[in-house]
mmCIF file of C-alpha atoms in Angstrom:
data_model
loop_
_atom_site.group_PDB
_atom_site.id
_atom_site.type_symbol
_atom_site.label_atom_id
_atom_site.label_comp_id
_atom_site.label_asym_id
_atom_site.label_seq_id
_atom_site.Cartn_x
_atom_site.Cartn_y
_atom_site.Cartn_z
ATOM 1 C CA MET A 13 34.066 38.652 25.265
ATOM 2 C CA GLY A 14 35.108 41.282 27.791
ATOM 3 C CA GLN A 15 36.546 40.137 31.089
ATOM 4 C CA HIS A 16 34.038 40.047 33.933
ATOM 5 C CA LYS A 17 34.885 42.673 36.565
ATOM 6 C CA SER A 18 34.255 42.154 40.255
ATOM 7 C CA TRP A 19 31.877 44.494 42.047
ATOM 8 C CA SER A 20 30.767 45.245 45.597
ATOM 9 C CA ARG A 21 27.977 47.088 47.354
ATOM 10 C CA LEU A 22 28.443 50.433 49.024
ATOM 11 C CA ASP A 23 28.277 50.338 52.798
ATOM 12 C CA ASN A 24 25.263 51.929 54.446
ATOM 13 C CA ALA A 25 26.850 55.305 55.220
ATOM 14 C CA ALA A 26 28.353 55.595 51.721
ATOM 15 C CA LYS A 27 25.032 55.654 49.859
ATOM 16 C CA ILE A 28 24.063 59.215 50.765
ATOM 17 C CA PHE A 29 27.233 60.802 49.309
ATOM 18 C CA PRO A 30 26.929 60.253 45.505
ATOM 19 C CA PRO A 31 23.479 61.872 45.070
ATOM 20 C CA THR A 32 24.262 64.756 47.456
ATOM 21 C CA SER A 33 27.756 65.661 46.237
ATOM 22 C CA SER A 34 28.221 68.826 44.203
ATOM 23 C CA ARG A 35 30.901 71.377 43.399
ATOM 24 C CA ARG A 36 29.704 73.313 46.442
ATOM 25 C CA SER A 37 29.854 70.255 48.691
ATOM 26 C CA THR A 38 32.237 67.730 47.157
ATOM 27 C CA LYS A 39 32.065 65.190 50.021
ATOM 28 C CA VAL A 40 35.857 64.956 49.776
ATOM 29 C CA PHE A 41 38.259 65.056 52.703
ATOM 30 C CA ARG A 42 42.032 65.422 52.758
ATOM 31 C CA LEU A 43 44.602 63.720 54.975
ATOM 32 C CA VAL A 44 48.072 65.230 55.003
ATOM 33 C CA CYS A 45 51.494 63.962 56.062
ATOM 34 C CA VAL A 46 54.323 66.500 56.278
ATOM 35 C CA LEU A 47 57.806 65.001 56.134
ATOM 36 C CA ASN A 48 61.119 66.450 57.279
ATOM 37 C CA GLU A 49 62.456 66.303 53.730
ATOM 38 C CA PRO A 50 61.221 67.060 50.190
ATOM 39 C CA VAL A 51 58.986 64.413 48.636
ATOM 40 C CA ASP A 52 60.424 62.262 45.839
ATOM 41 C CA LYS A 53 57.707 61.720 43.212
ATOM 42 C CA ASP A 54 58.973 58.423 41.781
ATOM 43 C CA THR A 55 59.349 56.836 45.217
ATOM 44 C CA LEU A 56 55.889 58.044 46.210
ATOM 45 C CA GLN A 57 54.440 56.485 43.036
ATOM 46 C CA ARG A 58 55.923 53.106 43.949
ATOM 47 C CA ALA A 59 54.646 53.427 47.524
ATOM 48 C CA LEU A 60 51.167 54.285 46.252
ATOM 49 C CA GLU A 61 51.085 51.166 44.088
ATOM 50 C CA ARG A 62 52.035 48.988 47.060
ATOM 51 C CA ALA A 63 49.313 50.606 49.185
ATOM 52 C CA VAL A 64 46.671 50.003 46.510
ATOM 53 C CA ASP A 65 47.700 46.341 46.360
ATOM 54 C CA ALA A 66 46.958 46.084 50.098
ATOM 55 C CA PHE A 67 43.649 47.998 49.769
ATOM 56 C CA PRO A 68 42.107 46.731 46.513
ATOM 57 C CA LEU A 69 38.855 48.654 46.996
ATOM 58 C CA TYR A 70 40.849 51.770 46.067
ATOM 59 C CA ARG A 71 40.968 50.494 42.483
ATOM 60 C CA SER A 72 37.182 50.833 42.277
ATOM 61 C CA VAL A 73 35.041 53.239 40.296
ATOM 62 C CA LEU A 74 31.496 54.183 41.296
ATOM 63 C CA LYS A 75 28.629 53.174 39.017
ATOM 64 C CA LYS A 76 24.849 53.283 39.031
ATOM 65 C CA GLY A 77 22.905 50.039 39.285
ATOM 66 C CA LEU A 78 19.188 49.494 38.871
ATOM 67 C CA PHE A 79 18.487 49.922 42.603
ATOM 68 C CA TRP A 80 21.701 51.238 44.226
ATOM 69 C CA TYR A 81 25.148 52.570 43.393
ATOM 70 C CA TYR A 82 27.947 49.996 43.411
ATOM 71 C CA PHE A 83 31.750 49.764 43.222
ATOM 72 C CA GLU A 84 33.320 48.081 40.200
ATOM 73 C CA ASP A 85 36.953 47.030 39.990
ATOM 74 C CA SER A 86 38.891 48.962 37.348
ATOM 75 C CA ASP A 87 42.210 48.860 35.531
ATOM 76 C CA ILE A 88 42.864 52.579 36.139
ATOM 77 C CA ARG A 89 46.348 53.195 37.525
ATOM 78 C CA ALA A 90 46.532 55.789 40.270
ATOM 79 C CA GLN A 91 49.059 58.474 39.399
ATOM 80 C CA VAL A 92 50.895 60.739 41.838
ATOM 81 C CA GLN A 93 50.719 64.399 40.813
ATOM 82 C CA GLU A 94 52.261 67.611 42.053
ATOM 83 C CA GLU A 95 49.553 69.558 43.872
ATOM 84 C CA CYS A 96 47.709 71.875 41.479
ATOM 85 C CA LEU A 97 44.033 71.746 42.515
ATOM 86 C CA PRO A 98 42.213 73.540 45.348
ATOM 87 C CA VAL A 99 41.801 71.608 48.592
ATOM 88 C CA CYS A 100 39.090 68.909 48.434
ATOM 89 C CA SER A 101 38.291 69.418 44.753
ATOM 90 C CA PRO A 102 35.619 67.072 43.310
ATOM 91 C CA LEU A 103 36.497 63.421 42.785
ATOM 92 C CA TYR A 104 33.151 61.876 41.868
ATOM 93 C CA ASN A 105 31.759 62.706 38.438
ATOM 94 C CA VAL A 106 28.548 60.991 37.420
ATOM 95 C CA ASP A 107 29.540 61.209 33.749
ATOM 96 C CA ARG A 108 33.125 59.974 34.140
ATOM 97 C CA HIS A 109 34.145 56.802 35.941
ATOM 98 C CA GLY A 110 37.368 57.726 37.707
ATOM 99 C CA LEU A 111 39.113 56.601 40.874
ATOM 100 C CA LEU A 112 37.625 57.941 44.097
ATOM 101 C CA PHE A 113 40.897 59.158 45.602
ATOM 102 C CA ARG A 114 43.930 61.180 44.559
ATOM 103 C CA VAL A 115 47.489 61.459 45.853
ATOM 104 C CA SER A 116 49.446 64.679 45.383
ATOM 105 C CA TYR A 117 52.555 66.277 46.852
ATOM 106 C CA PHE A 118 54.104 69.688 47.267
ATOM 107 C CA GLY A 119 57.454 70.355 48.886
ATOM 108 C CA GLN A 120 57.542 68.186 52.010
ATOM 109 C CA ARG A 121 53.786 67.472 52.048
ATOM 110 C CA ILE A 122 51.940 64.361 50.864
ATOM 111 C CA ASN A 123 48.161 64.691 50.370
ATOM 112 C CA LEU A 124 45.578 61.918 50.202
ATOM 113 C CA GLU A 125 42.090 63.074 49.157
ATOM 114 C CA VAL A 126 39.176 60.620 49.338
ATOM 115 C CA PHE A 127 35.542 60.704 48.256
ATOM 116 C CA HIS A 128 33.529 59.825 51.359
ATOM 117 C CA SER A 129 31.710 56.889 49.721
ATOM 118 C CA LEU A 130 35.023 55.035 49.594
ATOM 119 C CA ALA A 131 36.055 55.430 53.245
ATOM 120 C CA ASP A 132 35.783 57.494 56.396
ATOM 121 C CA GLY A 133 38.684 59.323 58.040
ATOM 122 C CA SER A 134 39.842 56.358 60.130
ATOM 123 C CA GLY A 135 39.676 53.976 57.166
ATOM 124 C CA ALA A 136 41.544 56.355 54.857
ATOM 125 C CA LEU A 137 44.150 56.962 57.550
ATOM 126 C CA ARG A 138 45.060 53.265 57.419
ATOM 127 C CA PHE A 139 45.673 53.619 53.686
ATOM 128 C CA LEU A 140 47.774 56.783 54.161
ATOM 129 C CA ARG A 141 49.829 55.237 56.974
ATOM 130 C CA GLY A 142 50.550 52.217 54.782
ATOM 131 C CA MET A 143 51.576 54.405 51.858
ATOM 132 C CA ILE A 144 53.863 56.586 54.028
ATOM 133 C CA HIS A 145 55.433 53.479 55.552
ATOM 134 C CA HIS A 146 56.138 52.027 52.084
ATOM 135 C CA TYR A 147 57.546 55.385 50.949
ATOM 136 C CA LEU A 148 59.976 55.638 53.848
ATOM 137 C CA ALA A 149 60.969 51.972 53.498
ATOM 138 C CA LEU A 150 61.792 52.497 49.807
ATOM 139 C CA LYS A 151 63.476 55.855 50.366
ATOM 140 C CA HIS A 152 65.582 54.982 53.410
ATOM 141 C CA GLY A 153 65.819 51.182 53.372
ATOM 142 C CA LEU A 154 63.709 50.693 56.510
ATOM 143 C CA THR A 155 62.735 47.125 57.379
ATOM 144 C CA GLY A 156 60.041 47.474 60.046
ATOM 145 C CA HIS A 157 56.357 46.677 59.646
ATOM 146 C CA LEU A 158 53.083 48.363 60.490
ATOM 147 C CA ALA A 159 50.857 46.273 62.753
ATOM 148 C CA ASP A 160 48.000 46.663 60.249
ATOM 149 C CA ASP A 161 50.102 47.013 57.076
ATOM 150 C CA GLU A 162 48.722 43.898 55.400
ATOM 151 C CA PRO A 163 45.254 43.168 56.819
ATOM 152 C CA ALA A 164 43.147 40.392 55.376
ATOM 153 C CA ARG A 165 41.084 41.560 52.392
ATOM 154 C CA ASP A 166 37.785 40.356 53.873
ATOM 155 C CA GLN A 167 38.432 42.547 56.925
ATOM 156 C CA VAL A 168 39.531 45.615 54.960
ATOM 157 C CA ASP A 169 36.510 45.458 52.622
ATOM 158 C CA GLN A 170 34.022 44.424 55.313
ATOM 159 C CA ASP A 171 30.637 46.196 55.456
ATOM 160 C CA ALA A 172 30.548 46.552 59.235
ATOM 161 C CA PHE A 173 27.111 48.206 59.180
ATOM 162 C CA TYR A 174 25.673 45.000 57.731
ATOM 163 C CA GLN A 175 27.498 42.873 60.312
ATOM 164 C CA TYR A 176 26.174 44.806 63.317
ATOM 165 C CA TYR A 177 22.660 45.599 62.083
ATOM 166 C CA ASP A 178 20.116 44.205 64.537
ATOM 167 C CA LYS A 179 16.606 44.326 63.078
ATOM 168 C CA SER A 180 14.968 42.746 66.119
ATOM 169 C CA GLY A 181 14.945 45.799 68.408
ATOM 170 C CA ALA A 182 12.662 48.820 68.349
ATOM 171 C CA ILE A 183 14.184 51.980 66.864
ATOM 172 C CA PRO A 184 13.193 55.209 68.650
ATOM 173 C CA LYS A 185 12.137 58.100 66.461
ATOM 174 C CA GLN A 186 14.861 60.705 65.986
ATOM 175 C CA ASP A 187 14.048 64.353 66.636
ATOM 176 C CA HIS A 188 14.939 66.928 64.005
ATOM 177 C CA CYS A 189 15.196 70.684 64.414
ATOM 178 C CA LYS A 190 16.294 73.645 62.345
ATOM 179 C CA ALA A 191 19.658 74.732 63.653
ATOM 180 C CA TYR A 192 21.229 78.183 63.660
ATOM 181 C CA ARG A 193 23.166 78.732 60.451
ATOM 182 C CA ILE A 194 26.176 81.022 60.091
ATOM 183 C CA ARG A 195 25.480 83.359 57.183
ATOM 184 C CA GLY A 196 27.843 85.405 55.086
ATOM 185 C CA GLU A 197 29.448 85.958 51.717
ATOM 186 C CA ARG A 198 31.015 82.852 50.224
ATOM 187 C CA TYR A 199 34.251 82.537 48.320
ATOM 188 C CA PRO A 200 33.872 82.480 44.532
ATOM 189 C CA ARG A 201 34.214 79.216 42.609
ATOM 190 C CA ASN A 202 33.308 77.202 45.731
ATOM 191 C CA ALA A 203 36.740 77.774 47.266
ATOM 192 C CA LEU A 204 37.459 76.835 50.871
ATOM 193 C CA SER A 205 39.418 78.759 53.448
ATOM 194 C CA ILE A 206 41.622 76.558 55.618
ATOM 195 C CA THR A 207 42.846 77.910 58.950
ATOM 196 C CA GLU A 208 45.060 75.518 60.906
ATOM 197 C CA GLY A 209 46.383 75.856 64.426
ATOM 198 C CA LEU A 210 49.426 73.836 65.504
ATOM 199 C CA MET A 211 50.100 73.397 69.207
ATOM 200 C CA SER A 212 51.421 71.040 71.842
ATOM 201 C CA ALA A 213 49.088 68.080 72.281
ATOM 202 C CA ARG A 214 50.217 67.765 75.910
ATOM 203 C CA ALA A 215 49.403 71.419 76.658
ATOM 204 C CA ALA A 216 45.917 71.138 75.103
ATOM 205 C CA LEU A 217 45.207 67.878 76.965
ATOM 206 C CA ASP A 218 46.333 69.393 80.252
ATOM 207 C CA ARG A 219 43.897 72.306 79.825
ATOM 208 C CA ALA A 220 41.086 69.911 78.941
ATOM 209 C CA HIS A 221 41.805 67.720 81.987
ATOM 210 C CA GLU A 222 41.854 70.789 84.219
ATOM 211 C CA HIS A 223 38.191 71.201 83.202
ATOM 212 C CA ARG A 224 37.479 67.466 83.750
ATOM 213 C CA ALA A 225 36.874 67.007 80.025
ATOM 214 C CA SER A 226 38.221 64.984 77.139
ATOM 215 C CA LEU A 227 40.034 66.879 74.395
ATOM 216 C CA SER A 228 37.041 66.561 72.049
ATOM 217 C CA GLU A 229 34.605 67.819 74.688
ATOM 218 C CA PHE A 230 36.912 70.730 75.485
ATOM 219 C CA LEU A 231 37.323 71.769 71.842
ATOM 220 C CA VAL A 232 33.634 71.362 70.962
ATOM 221 C CA ALA A 233 32.750 73.636 73.899
ATOM 222 C CA HIS A 234 35.200 76.277 72.634
ATOM 223 C CA LEU A 235 33.773 75.986 69.114
ATOM 224 C CA ILE A 236 30.243 76.545 70.445
ATOM 225 C CA CYS A 237 31.365 79.579 72.440
ATOM 226 C CA ALA A 238 33.112 81.017 69.375
ATOM 227 C CA ILE A 239 29.815 80.728 67.479
ATOM 228 C CA LEU A 240 27.712 82.020 70.390
ATOM 229 C CA ASP A 241 29.789 85.187 70.671
ATOM 230 C CA GLY A 242 28.884 86.149 67.108
ATOM 231 C CA MET A 243 25.128 85.481 67.264
ATOM 232 C CA ALA A 244 22.642 88.327 66.987
ATOM 233 C CA VAL A 245 19.758 88.358 69.476
ATOM 234 C CA ARG A 246 17.254 87.442 66.737
ATOM 235 C CA ASP A 247 19.339 84.362 65.836
ATOM 236 C CA ARG A 248 19.044 82.816 69.301
ATOM 237 C CA GLN A 249 15.626 81.363 68.554
ATOM 238 C CA ARG A 250 17.389 78.456 66.892
ATOM 239 C CA PRO A 251 19.855 76.187 68.713
ATOM 240 C CA ILE A 252 23.494 75.717 67.870
ATOM 241 C CA VAL A 253 23.958 72.098 66.772
ATOM 242 C CA ILE A 254 27.410 70.572 66.284
ATOM 243 C CA THR A 255 27.626 67.331 64.309
ATOM 244 C CA VAL A 256 30.299 64.990 65.689
ATOM 245 C CA PRO A 257 31.172 61.793 63.767
ATOM 246 C CA VAL A 258 31.925 58.828 66.019
ATOM 247 C CA ASP A 259 34.349 56.087 64.944
ATOM 248 C CA LEU A 260 32.287 52.963 65.639
ATOM 249 C CA ARG A 261 35.439 50.806 65.587
ATOM 250 C CA ARG A 262 36.051 52.047 69.141
ATOM 251 C CA PHE A 263 32.880 50.264 70.282
ATOM 252 C CA PHE A 264 32.489 47.341 67.848
ATOM 253 C CA PRO A 265 35.376 45.037 66.837
ATOM 254 C CA ALA A 266 35.801 45.785 63.128
ATOM 255 C CA GLN A 267 38.937 46.174 60.989
ATOM 256 C CA THR A 268 37.140 47.644 57.982
ATOM 257 C CA ALA A 269 38.858 50.398 56.004
ATOM 258 C CA ARG A 270 35.487 51.500 54.597
ATOM 259 C CA ASN A 271 32.937 53.742 56.315
ATOM 260 C CA PHE A 272 31.986 52.775 59.846
ATOM 261 C CA PHE A 273 30.918 55.859 61.740
ATOM 262 C CA GLY A 274 27.877 57.259 63.488
ATOM 263 C CA LEU A 275 26.793 60.838 64.059
ATOM 264 C CA MET A 276 26.368 62.474 67.438
ATOM 265 C CA LEU A 277 24.579 65.821 67.802
ATOM 266 C CA VAL A 278 25.536 68.328 70.493
ATOM 267 C CA LYS A 279 22.844 70.991 70.924
ATOM 268 C CA ILE A 280 22.952 74.272 72.842
ATOM 269 C CA ASP A 281 19.839 76.427 73.284
ATOM 270 C CA ALA A 282 20.657 80.097 73.913
ATOM 271 C CA CYS A 283 17.197 81.656 73.452
ATOM 272 C CA LYS A 284 16.796 82.567 77.149
ATOM 273 C CA GLU A 285 20.360 83.333 78.181
ATOM 274 C CA ILE A 286 23.860 82.991 76.801
ATOM 275 C CA PRO A 287 25.645 80.300 78.817
ATOM 276 C CA ASP A 288 29.243 80.823 79.883
ATOM 277 C CA PHE A 289 32.021 78.400 78.930
ATOM 278 C CA GLU A 290 31.637 76.196 82.021
ATOM 279 C CA ARG A 291 27.897 75.776 81.401
ATOM 280 C CA VAL A 292 28.509 75.002 77.722
ATOM 281 C CA LEU A 293 31.140 72.438 78.688
ATOM 282 C CA ASP A 294 28.731 70.796 81.160
ATOM 283 C CA ILE A 295 26.140 70.413 78.387
ATOM 284 C CA VAL A 296 28.739 69.065 75.950
ATOM 285 C CA ARG A 297 30.094 66.594 78.514
ATOM 286 C CA GLU A 298 26.591 65.326 79.363
ATOM 287 C CA SER A 299 25.778 64.951 75.659
ATOM 288 C CA PHE A 300 28.934 62.933 75.016
ATOM 289 C CA GLU A 301 28.342 60.684 78.032
ATOM 290 C CA ARG A 302 24.722 60.025 77.077
ATOM 291 C CA GLN A 303 25.310 59.287 73.398
ATOM 292 C CA LEU A 304 28.657 57.478 73.523
ATOM 293 C CA SER A 305 27.443 54.107 74.725
ATOM 294 C CA ARG A 306 27.363 50.821 72.834
ATOM 295 C CA ASP A 307 23.579 50.544 73.283
ATOM 296 C CA ASN A 308 22.893 54.004 71.838
ATOM 297 C CA LEU A 309 25.326 53.466 68.997
ATOM 298 C CA SER A 310 23.710 50.091 68.226
ATOM 299 C CA ILE A 311 20.425 51.950 67.849
ATOM 300 C CA ALA A 312 22.125 54.404 65.505
ATOM 301 C CA ILE A 313 23.473 51.543 63.335
ATOM 302 C CA SER A 314 20.003 49.995 63.201
ATOM 303 C CA ARG A 315 18.430 53.353 62.333
ATOM 304 C CA TYR A 316 20.797 53.827 59.396
ATOM 305 C CA SER A 317 20.446 50.242 58.194
ATOM 306 C CA ALA A 318 16.665 49.940 58.602
ATOM 307 C CA ILE A 319 16.032 52.312 55.683
ATOM 308 C CA GLU A 320 18.399 50.423 53.391
ATOM 309 C CA ASN A 321 16.871 47.064 54.331
ATOM 310 C CA ASN A 322 13.249 48.196 54.035
ATOM 311 C CA PRO A 323 11.696 45.978 51.304
ATOM 312 C CA PHE A 324 9.709 48.905 49.898
ATOM 313 C CA ILE A 325 12.797 51.121 49.655
ATOM 314 C CA LYS A 326 14.785 48.286 48.095
ATOM 315 C CA ALA A 327 12.218 47.926 45.310
ATOM 316 C CA ILE A 328 12.391 51.599 44.251
ATOM 317 C CA PRO A 329 14.667 52.113 41.204
ATOM 318 C CA LEU A 330 17.767 54.223 41.842
ATOM 319 C CA GLN A 331 16.608 57.032 39.559
ATOM 320 C CA LEU A 332 13.604 57.496 41.850
ATOM 321 C CA LYS A 333 15.697 57.080 45.011
ATOM 322 C CA ILE A 334 18.102 59.891 44.033
ATOM 323 C CA PRO A 335 15.676 62.810 44.598
ATOM 324 C CA ILE A 336 14.544 61.189 47.856
ATOM 325 C CA LEU A 337 18.158 60.932 49.045
ATOM 326 C CA ARG A 338 18.803 64.543 48.046
ATOM 327 C CA LEU A 339 15.799 65.705 50.060
ATOM 328 C CA ALA A 340 17.066 63.674 53.023
ATOM 329 C CA GLY A 341 20.440 65.368 52.619
ATOM 330 C CA LEU A 342 18.859 68.831 52.572
ATOM 331 C CA ARG A 343 16.856 68.000 55.691
ATOM 332 C CA SER A 344 20.011 66.847 57.432
ATOM 333 C CA ASP A 345 21.853 70.021 56.349
ATOM 334 C CA ARG A 346 19.241 72.178 58.071
ATOM 335 C CA GLY A 347 19.923 70.352 61.319
ATOM 336 C CA ASP A 348 23.497 71.434 62.042
ATOM 337 C CA THR A 349 25.459 74.639 62.546
ATOM 338 C CA ALA A 350 28.998 73.286 62.226
ATOM 339 C CA GLY A 351 30.913 70.031 62.331
ATOM 340 C CA PHE A 352 33.671 68.656 64.541
ATOM 341 C CA SER A 353 35.742 65.575 63.730
ATOM 342 C CA ASN A 354 38.603 64.125 65.767
ATOM 343 C CA VAL A 355 40.567 61.538 63.794
ATOM 344 C CA GLY A 356 42.649 60.917 66.893
ATOM 345 C CA ARG A 357 46.308 60.131 67.454
ATOM 346 C CA VAL A 358 48.295 58.939 64.445
ATOM 347 C CA VAL A 359 50.865 56.280 65.373
ATOM 348 C CA MET A 360 53.796 55.257 63.190
ATOM 349 C CA PRO A 361 56.740 52.923 63.878
ATOM 350 C CA GLU A 362 59.598 54.673 65.633
ATOM 351 C CA GLU A 363 61.961 54.289 62.678
ATOM 352 C CA ASP A 364 59.352 55.964 60.436
ATOM 353 C CA ALA A 365 58.462 58.696 62.900
ATOM 354 C CA ARG A 366 61.853 60.391 62.802
ATOM 355 C CA TYR A 367 61.242 61.328 59.145
ATOM 356 C CA ILE A 368 57.736 62.762 59.789
ATOM 357 C CA ARG A 369 56.914 66.222 61.105
ATOM 358 C CA MET A 370 53.104 66.062 61.434
ATOM 359 C CA PHE A 371 49.756 64.833 60.127
ATOM 360 C CA GLY A 372 46.677 66.940 59.383
ATOM 361 C CA VAL A 373 43.106 66.565 58.132
ATOM 362 C CA TYR A 374 40.685 68.882 56.275
ATOM 363 C CA PHE A 375 37.094 68.394 55.134
ATOM 364 C CA SER A 376 35.026 70.066 52.433
ATOM 365 C CA ALA A 377 31.908 71.586 53.939
ATOM 366 C CA LYS A 378 28.995 73.925 53.360
ATOM 367 C CA ARG A 379 29.551 75.378 56.814
ATOM 368 C CA PRO A 380 32.495 75.591 59.252
ATOM 369 C CA GLN A 381 34.097 72.233 59.940
ATOM 370 C CA VAL A 382 36.755 71.632 62.608
ATOM 371 C CA CYS A 383 39.054 68.620 62.159
ATOM 372 C CA VAL A 384 41.602 67.402 64.710
ATOM 373 C CA CYS A 385 44.466 64.919 64.742
ATOM 374 C CA SER A 386 47.775 64.573 66.523
ATOM 375 C CA PHE A 387 51.165 63.045 65.884
ATOM 376 C CA GLY A 388 53.729 62.912 68.649
ATOM 377 C CA ASP A 389 53.262 66.124 70.589
ATOM 378 C CA THR A 390 51.919 68.095 67.607
ATOM 379 C CA LEU A 391 48.178 68.678 67.695
ATOM 380 C CA ALA A 392 46.781 69.987 64.398
ATOM 381 C CA ILE A 393 43.348 71.662 64.503
ATOM 382 C CA SER A 394 42.000 72.841 61.150
ATOM 383 C CA MET A 395 38.855 74.821 60.410
ATOM 384 C CA SER A 396 37.599 74.726 56.826
ATOM 385 C CA SER A 397 34.853 77.102 55.740
ATOM 386 C CA PRO A 398 33.317 78.413 52.511
ATOM 387 C CA LEU A 399 32.601 81.766 54.223
ATOM 388 C CA MET A 400 34.835 84.817 53.754
ATOM 389 C CA ASP A 401 34.213 85.991 57.330
ATOM 390 C CA THR A 402 36.818 84.381 59.627
ATOM 391 C CA ALA A 403 35.466 85.719 62.943
ATOM 392 C CA VAL A 404 34.625 82.236 64.289
ATOM 393 C CA GLN A 405 38.144 80.999 63.511
ATOM 394 C CA ARG A 406 39.734 84.012 65.236
ATOM 395 C CA ARG A 407 37.598 83.667 68.368
ATOM 396 C CA PHE A 408 38.224 79.900 68.545
ATOM 397 C CA PHE A 409 42.023 80.091 68.379
ATOM 398 C CA ARG A 410 42.223 83.207 70.564
ATOM 399 C CA ALA A 411 40.325 81.327 73.270
ATOM 400 C CA LEU A 412 43.011 78.620 73.230
ATOM 401 C CA THR A 413 45.888 81.098 73.324
ATOM 402 C CA SER A 414 44.210 82.928 76.240
ATOM 403 C CA LEU A 415 44.609 79.695 78.236
ATOM 404 C CA GLY A 416 48.375 79.803 77.776
ATOM 405 C CA ILE A 417 48.503 77.365 74.858
ATOM 406 C CA ASP A 418 51.072 78.465 72.284
ATOM 407 C CA VAL A 419 49.270 78.236 68.923
ATOM 408 C CA GLN A 420 50.916 78.673 65.533
ATOM 409 C CA VAL A 421 48.193 79.643 63.052
ATOM 410 C CA ILE A 422 48.662 79.109 59.322
ATOM 411 C CA SER A 423 46.143 79.630 56.546
ATOM 412 C CA ASN A 424 45.627 79.394 52.801
ATOM 413 C CA LEU A 425 44.021 82.860 52.869
ATOM 414 C CA PRO A 426 45.856 85.714 51.150
#
């Protein structure tokens, strides 16, 4: 008889990604760590194996059950490879049960790419930090520890959506609208352009605070203005909507390394007049303040979980659920113009930090997606896009440089 393999359910947010992933939208994101020295492949392989031991869910493959997808433990050994694939290439293949992450390197850079069903950015960052810490310990004989290097398995694999789902309260109906979409010619073979701006985190924060805004509010307002400046008059009938993931761990005590995020929508209506930057920032700030409360986020958790826990939905076989989930994904796609994600400040032990230059994050997307993270005083802002036109990227970074922020722009474009 074959050995029985352990399995686990997908968390609530993870269930939408398998049926809606495609070569055009892989639902893969990349976290990057750039060292001050060339990467040693053999040492990185050993560090990867230690990290997987601490995060056993990363051994899982994704399979179809009768009613839902599920994770099954596998014997597949993750292998470090020199980078050879385009950024955020597909990881999930319905016909081939492979691991849902990959680790690659090139020069001084270490890449971790993750299929979104496995983890969100904050969860995957814990895995990457652990792997980098093991790498530097093996390479340089360091003896320190990460505060969360060896979390308890039940905390790492926790489905926090299930823990905080409250089915007793009423769930307000959510409004949906068709958002303005940026049109244009796309790169062949579903390629992504990546434009990244590197700058002083202190300088960017100072400019944001001068406008009485958080860094995320400040950058979202600049992103909206960069889009507004390129809109034709006929396009202003539809609002600009920016989707902003919210790390729910900031509001609910959870140590999960899986998905635990909500979505916040920031909407700007420009049909009557084009607002200036200060007016846009006021709207963004009010939207953040209104939506970023524990009560509103509790409602969001309940809204996501109510569908999954509906007895009628539960009873529908997965093969019938898949087209329903795809339609829900298409409806959601029509509701946003661009995305903005701030992974936040990456912290490493001091003895590790002296070997690290920076961290970065990129996301595969059907439309422009801005991702932000910082390490030390280096703030990395990337914009990934499938569109050949880079006007939004140019306007966004020029707006920052016009404020006196010194921005170094790098790109994978020819």
